[in-house]
mmCIF file of C-alpha atoms in Angstrom:
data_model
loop_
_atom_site.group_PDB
_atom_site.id
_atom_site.type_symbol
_atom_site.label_atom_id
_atom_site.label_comp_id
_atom_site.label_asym_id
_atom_site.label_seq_id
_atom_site.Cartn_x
_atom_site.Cartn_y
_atom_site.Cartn_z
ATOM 1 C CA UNK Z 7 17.099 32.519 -14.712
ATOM 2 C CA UNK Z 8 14.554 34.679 -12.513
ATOM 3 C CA UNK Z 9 14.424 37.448 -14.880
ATOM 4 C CA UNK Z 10 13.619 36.347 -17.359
ATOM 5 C CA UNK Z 11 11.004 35.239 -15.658
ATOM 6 C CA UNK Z 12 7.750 36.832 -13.821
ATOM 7 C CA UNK Z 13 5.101 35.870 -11.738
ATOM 8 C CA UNK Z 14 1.671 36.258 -11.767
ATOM 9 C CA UNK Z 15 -0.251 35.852 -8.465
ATOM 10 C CA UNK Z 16 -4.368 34.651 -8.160
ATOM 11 C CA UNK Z 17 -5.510 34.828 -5.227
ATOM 12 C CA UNK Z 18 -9.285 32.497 -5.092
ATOM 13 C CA UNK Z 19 -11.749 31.797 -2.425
ATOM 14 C CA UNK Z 20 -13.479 28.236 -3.107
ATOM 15 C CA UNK Z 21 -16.951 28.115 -1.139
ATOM 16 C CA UNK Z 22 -18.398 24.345 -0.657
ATOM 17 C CA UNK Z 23 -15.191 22.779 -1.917
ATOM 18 C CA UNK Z 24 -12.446 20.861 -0.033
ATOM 19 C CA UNK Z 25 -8.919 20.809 -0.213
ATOM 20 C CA UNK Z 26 -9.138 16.717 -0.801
ATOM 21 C CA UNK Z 27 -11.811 17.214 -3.763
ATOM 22 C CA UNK Z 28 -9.526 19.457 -5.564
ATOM 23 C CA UNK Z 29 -6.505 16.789 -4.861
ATOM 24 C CA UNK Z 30 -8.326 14.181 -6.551
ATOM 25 C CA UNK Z 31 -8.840 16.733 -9.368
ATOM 26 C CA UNK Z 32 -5.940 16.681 -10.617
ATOM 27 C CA UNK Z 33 -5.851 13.284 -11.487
ATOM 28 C CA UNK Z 34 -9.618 13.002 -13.059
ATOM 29 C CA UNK Z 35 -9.364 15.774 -15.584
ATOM 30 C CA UNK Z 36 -7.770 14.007 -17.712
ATOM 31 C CA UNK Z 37 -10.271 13.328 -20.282
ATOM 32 C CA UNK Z 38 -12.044 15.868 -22.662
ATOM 33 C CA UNK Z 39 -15.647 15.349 -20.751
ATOM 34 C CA UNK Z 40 -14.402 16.301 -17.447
ATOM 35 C CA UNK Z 41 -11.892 18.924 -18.432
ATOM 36 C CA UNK Z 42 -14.536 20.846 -20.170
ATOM 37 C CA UNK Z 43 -16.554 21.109 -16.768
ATOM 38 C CA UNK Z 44 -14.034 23.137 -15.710
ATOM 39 C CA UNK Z 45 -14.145 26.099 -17.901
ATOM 40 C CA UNK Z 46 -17.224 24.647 -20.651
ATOM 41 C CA UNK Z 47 -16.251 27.935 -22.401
ATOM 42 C CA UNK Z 48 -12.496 27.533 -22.807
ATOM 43 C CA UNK Z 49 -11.401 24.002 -22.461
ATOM 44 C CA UNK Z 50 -11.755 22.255 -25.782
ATOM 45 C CA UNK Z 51 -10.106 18.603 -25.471
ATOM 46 C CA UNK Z 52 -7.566 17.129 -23.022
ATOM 47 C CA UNK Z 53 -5.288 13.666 -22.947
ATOM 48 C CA UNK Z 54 -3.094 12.434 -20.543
ATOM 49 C CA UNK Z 55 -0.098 10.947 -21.172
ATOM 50 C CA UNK Z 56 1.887 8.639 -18.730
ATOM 51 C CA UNK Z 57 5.423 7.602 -18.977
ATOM 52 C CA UNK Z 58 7.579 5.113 -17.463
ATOM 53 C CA UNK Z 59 11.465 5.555 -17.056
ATOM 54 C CA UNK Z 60 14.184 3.522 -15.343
ATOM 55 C CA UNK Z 61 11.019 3.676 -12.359
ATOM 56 C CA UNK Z 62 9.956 6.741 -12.577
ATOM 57 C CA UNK Z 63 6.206 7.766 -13.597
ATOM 58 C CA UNK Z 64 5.996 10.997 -15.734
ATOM 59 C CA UNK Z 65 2.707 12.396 -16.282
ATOM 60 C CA UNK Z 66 1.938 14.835 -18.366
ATOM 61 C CA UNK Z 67 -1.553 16.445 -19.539
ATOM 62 C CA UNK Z 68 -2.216 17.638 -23.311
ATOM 63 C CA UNK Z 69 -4.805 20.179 -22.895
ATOM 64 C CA UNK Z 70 -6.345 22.403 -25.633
ATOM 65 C CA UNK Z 71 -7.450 25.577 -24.173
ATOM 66 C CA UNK Z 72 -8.618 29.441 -25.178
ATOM 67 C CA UNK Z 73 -6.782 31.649 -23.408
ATOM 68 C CA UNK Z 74 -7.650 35.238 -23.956
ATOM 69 C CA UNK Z 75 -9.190 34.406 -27.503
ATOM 70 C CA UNK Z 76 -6.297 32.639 -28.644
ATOM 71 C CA UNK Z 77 -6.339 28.606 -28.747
ATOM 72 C CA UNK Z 78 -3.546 27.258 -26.939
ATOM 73 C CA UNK Z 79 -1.846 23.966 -27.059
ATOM 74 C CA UNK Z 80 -0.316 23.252 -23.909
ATOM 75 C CA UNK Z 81 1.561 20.286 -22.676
ATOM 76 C CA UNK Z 82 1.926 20.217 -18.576
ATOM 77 C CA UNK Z 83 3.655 17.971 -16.761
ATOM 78 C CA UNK Z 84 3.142 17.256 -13.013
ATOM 79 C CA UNK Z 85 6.333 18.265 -10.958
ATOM 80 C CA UNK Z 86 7.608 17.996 -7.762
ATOM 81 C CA UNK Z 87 6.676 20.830 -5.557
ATOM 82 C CA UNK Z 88 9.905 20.771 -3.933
ATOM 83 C CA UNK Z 89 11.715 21.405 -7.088
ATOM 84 C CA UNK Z 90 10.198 24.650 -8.341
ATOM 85 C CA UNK Z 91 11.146 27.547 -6.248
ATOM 86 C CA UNK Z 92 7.833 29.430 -5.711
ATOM 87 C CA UNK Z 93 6.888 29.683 -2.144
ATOM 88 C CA UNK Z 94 4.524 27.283 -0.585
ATOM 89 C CA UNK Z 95 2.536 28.952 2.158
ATOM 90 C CA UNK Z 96 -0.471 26.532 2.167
ATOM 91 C CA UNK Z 97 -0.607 22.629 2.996
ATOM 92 C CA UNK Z 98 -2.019 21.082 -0.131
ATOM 93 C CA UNK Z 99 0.114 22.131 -3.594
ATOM 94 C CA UNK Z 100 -0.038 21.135 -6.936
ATOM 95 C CA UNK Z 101 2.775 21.973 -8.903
ATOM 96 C CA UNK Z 102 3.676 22.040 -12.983
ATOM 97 C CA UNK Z 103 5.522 23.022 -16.105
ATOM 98 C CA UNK Z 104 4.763 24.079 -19.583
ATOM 99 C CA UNK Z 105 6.729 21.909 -21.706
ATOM 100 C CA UNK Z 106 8.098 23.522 -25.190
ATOM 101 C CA UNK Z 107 7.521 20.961 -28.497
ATOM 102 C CA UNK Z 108 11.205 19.871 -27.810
ATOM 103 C CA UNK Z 109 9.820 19.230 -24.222
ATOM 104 C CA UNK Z 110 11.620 21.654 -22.282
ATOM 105 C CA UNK Z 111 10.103 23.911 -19.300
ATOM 106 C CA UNK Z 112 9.265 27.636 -20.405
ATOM 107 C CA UNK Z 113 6.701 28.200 -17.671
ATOM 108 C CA UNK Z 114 5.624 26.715 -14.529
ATOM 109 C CA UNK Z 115 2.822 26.723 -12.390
ATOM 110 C CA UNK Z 116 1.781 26.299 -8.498
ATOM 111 C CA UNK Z 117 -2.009 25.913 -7.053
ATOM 112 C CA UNK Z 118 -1.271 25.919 -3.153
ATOM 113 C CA UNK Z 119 -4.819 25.857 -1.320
ATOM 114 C CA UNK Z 120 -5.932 24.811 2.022
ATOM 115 C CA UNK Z 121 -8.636 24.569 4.041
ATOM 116 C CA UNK Z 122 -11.125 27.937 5.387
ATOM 117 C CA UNK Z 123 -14.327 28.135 7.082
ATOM 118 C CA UNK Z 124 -17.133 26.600 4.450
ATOM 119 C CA UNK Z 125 -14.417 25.860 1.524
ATOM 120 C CA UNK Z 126 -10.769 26.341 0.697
ATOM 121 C CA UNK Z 127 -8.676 29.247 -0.013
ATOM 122 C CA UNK Z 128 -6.287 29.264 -3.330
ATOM 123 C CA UNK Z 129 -3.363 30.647 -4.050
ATOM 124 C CA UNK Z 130 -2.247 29.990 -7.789
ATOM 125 C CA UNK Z 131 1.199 31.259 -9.509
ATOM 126 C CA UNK Z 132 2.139 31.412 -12.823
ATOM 127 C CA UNK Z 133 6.000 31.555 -13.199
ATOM 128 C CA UNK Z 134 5.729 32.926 -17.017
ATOM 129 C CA UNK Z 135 8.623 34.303 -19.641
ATOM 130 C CA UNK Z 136 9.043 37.886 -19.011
ATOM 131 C CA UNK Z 137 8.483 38.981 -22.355
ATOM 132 C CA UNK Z 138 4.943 37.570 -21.877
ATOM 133 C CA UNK Z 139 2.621 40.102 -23.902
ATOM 134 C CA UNK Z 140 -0.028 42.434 -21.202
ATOM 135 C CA UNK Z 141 -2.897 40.924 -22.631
ATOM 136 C CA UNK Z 142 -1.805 37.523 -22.457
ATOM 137 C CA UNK Z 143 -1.162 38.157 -18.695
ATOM 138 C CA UNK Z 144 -4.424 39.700 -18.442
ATOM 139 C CA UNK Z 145 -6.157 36.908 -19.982
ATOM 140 C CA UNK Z 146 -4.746 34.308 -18.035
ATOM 141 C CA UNK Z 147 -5.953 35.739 -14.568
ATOM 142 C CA UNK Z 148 -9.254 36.096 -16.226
ATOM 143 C CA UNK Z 149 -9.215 32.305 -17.372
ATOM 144 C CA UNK Z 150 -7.492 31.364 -13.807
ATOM 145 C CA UNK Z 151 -10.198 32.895 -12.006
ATOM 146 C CA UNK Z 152 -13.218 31.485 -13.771
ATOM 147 C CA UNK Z 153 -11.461 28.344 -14.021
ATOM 148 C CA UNK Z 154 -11.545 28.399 -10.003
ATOM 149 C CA UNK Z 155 -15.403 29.711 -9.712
ATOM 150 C CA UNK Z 156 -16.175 26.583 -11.428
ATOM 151 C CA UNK Z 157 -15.021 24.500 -8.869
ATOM 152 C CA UNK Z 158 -17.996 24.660 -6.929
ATOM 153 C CA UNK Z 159 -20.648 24.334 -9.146
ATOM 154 C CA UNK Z 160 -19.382 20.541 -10.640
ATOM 155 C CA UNK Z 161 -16.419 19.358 -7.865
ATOM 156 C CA UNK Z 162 -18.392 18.256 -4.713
ATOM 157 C CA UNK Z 163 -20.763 16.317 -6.881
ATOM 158 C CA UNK Z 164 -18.064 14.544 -9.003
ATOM 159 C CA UNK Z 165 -16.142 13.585 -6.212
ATOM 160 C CA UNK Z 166 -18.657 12.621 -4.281
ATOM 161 C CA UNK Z 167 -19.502 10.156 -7.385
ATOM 162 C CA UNK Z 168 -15.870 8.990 -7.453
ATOM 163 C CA UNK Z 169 -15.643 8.273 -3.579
ATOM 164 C CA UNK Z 170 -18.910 6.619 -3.788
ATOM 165 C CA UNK Z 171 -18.220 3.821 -6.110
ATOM 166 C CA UNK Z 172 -14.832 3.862 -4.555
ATOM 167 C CA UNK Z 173 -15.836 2.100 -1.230
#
């Protein structure tokens, strides 16, 4: 239920990125070189796993991370935007869940961002347990935010790779 949830709220300006380089994003990080572009410091390995079911694609991305000095194993899982109930404001959104070991949602996650004069604006939400420590809270917005300044020091170059050998 809500409260035994809260949420915590990044706001992020993006300069020289846009909205369609950070779509493709989220389906290129999936490998331990790329993922540790965007935070060198914090990311330590990521895999992505995809599953099929009765039609349905599942994907879901192992990631190793340090989040406020304390290595994290985190399993996300690409959901439906329409099925978690933060509010989208923005047109582009990328939406997730932390998945438990037994591979149950304890946590979820929205990046809503759209276009603004010379980038894109961000808007990310982390729907995390209420009994979430203050530090822990206070580490992720740190890690949130430099995860986004990143963005524009590796993302138009990547992408332009990728789009490049694409056509």
């Amino acid at each position: 239920s809500k409260s035994e949830t809260k949420d915590l709220v990044v706001d992020h300006e993006i300069p020289g990125v846009t909205p369609e380089m950070i779509d493709t994003w989220w389906f290129i990080m999936s490998d331990t070189k790329t993922y540790k572009l965007w935070h060198p410091q914090d990311h330590f390995w990521a895999r992505l796993e995809i599953k099929e079911d009765k039609g349905k694609t599942t994907f879901i991305q192992h990631v190793l991370e340090n989040i406020g000095g304390i290595p994290s194993l985190l399993h996300i899982r690409a959901e439906d935007p329409n099925s978690i109930s933060i509010p989208k404001e923005y047109s582009h959104v990328f939406a997730g869940s932390s998945l438990n070991e037994s591979g149950i949602p304890y946590a979820w996650i929205v990046h809503q961002y759209e276009e603004m004069p010379g980038g894109t604006k961000m808007r990310s939400t982390f729907r995390i347990p209420a009994k979430s420590a203050g530090f822990f809270v206070k580490a992720l917005r740190r890690h949130n935010i430099e995860e986004m300044a990143q963005y524009s020091k590796f993302l138009p170059k990547l992408y332009k790779g990728i789009i490049g050998t694409a056509n």
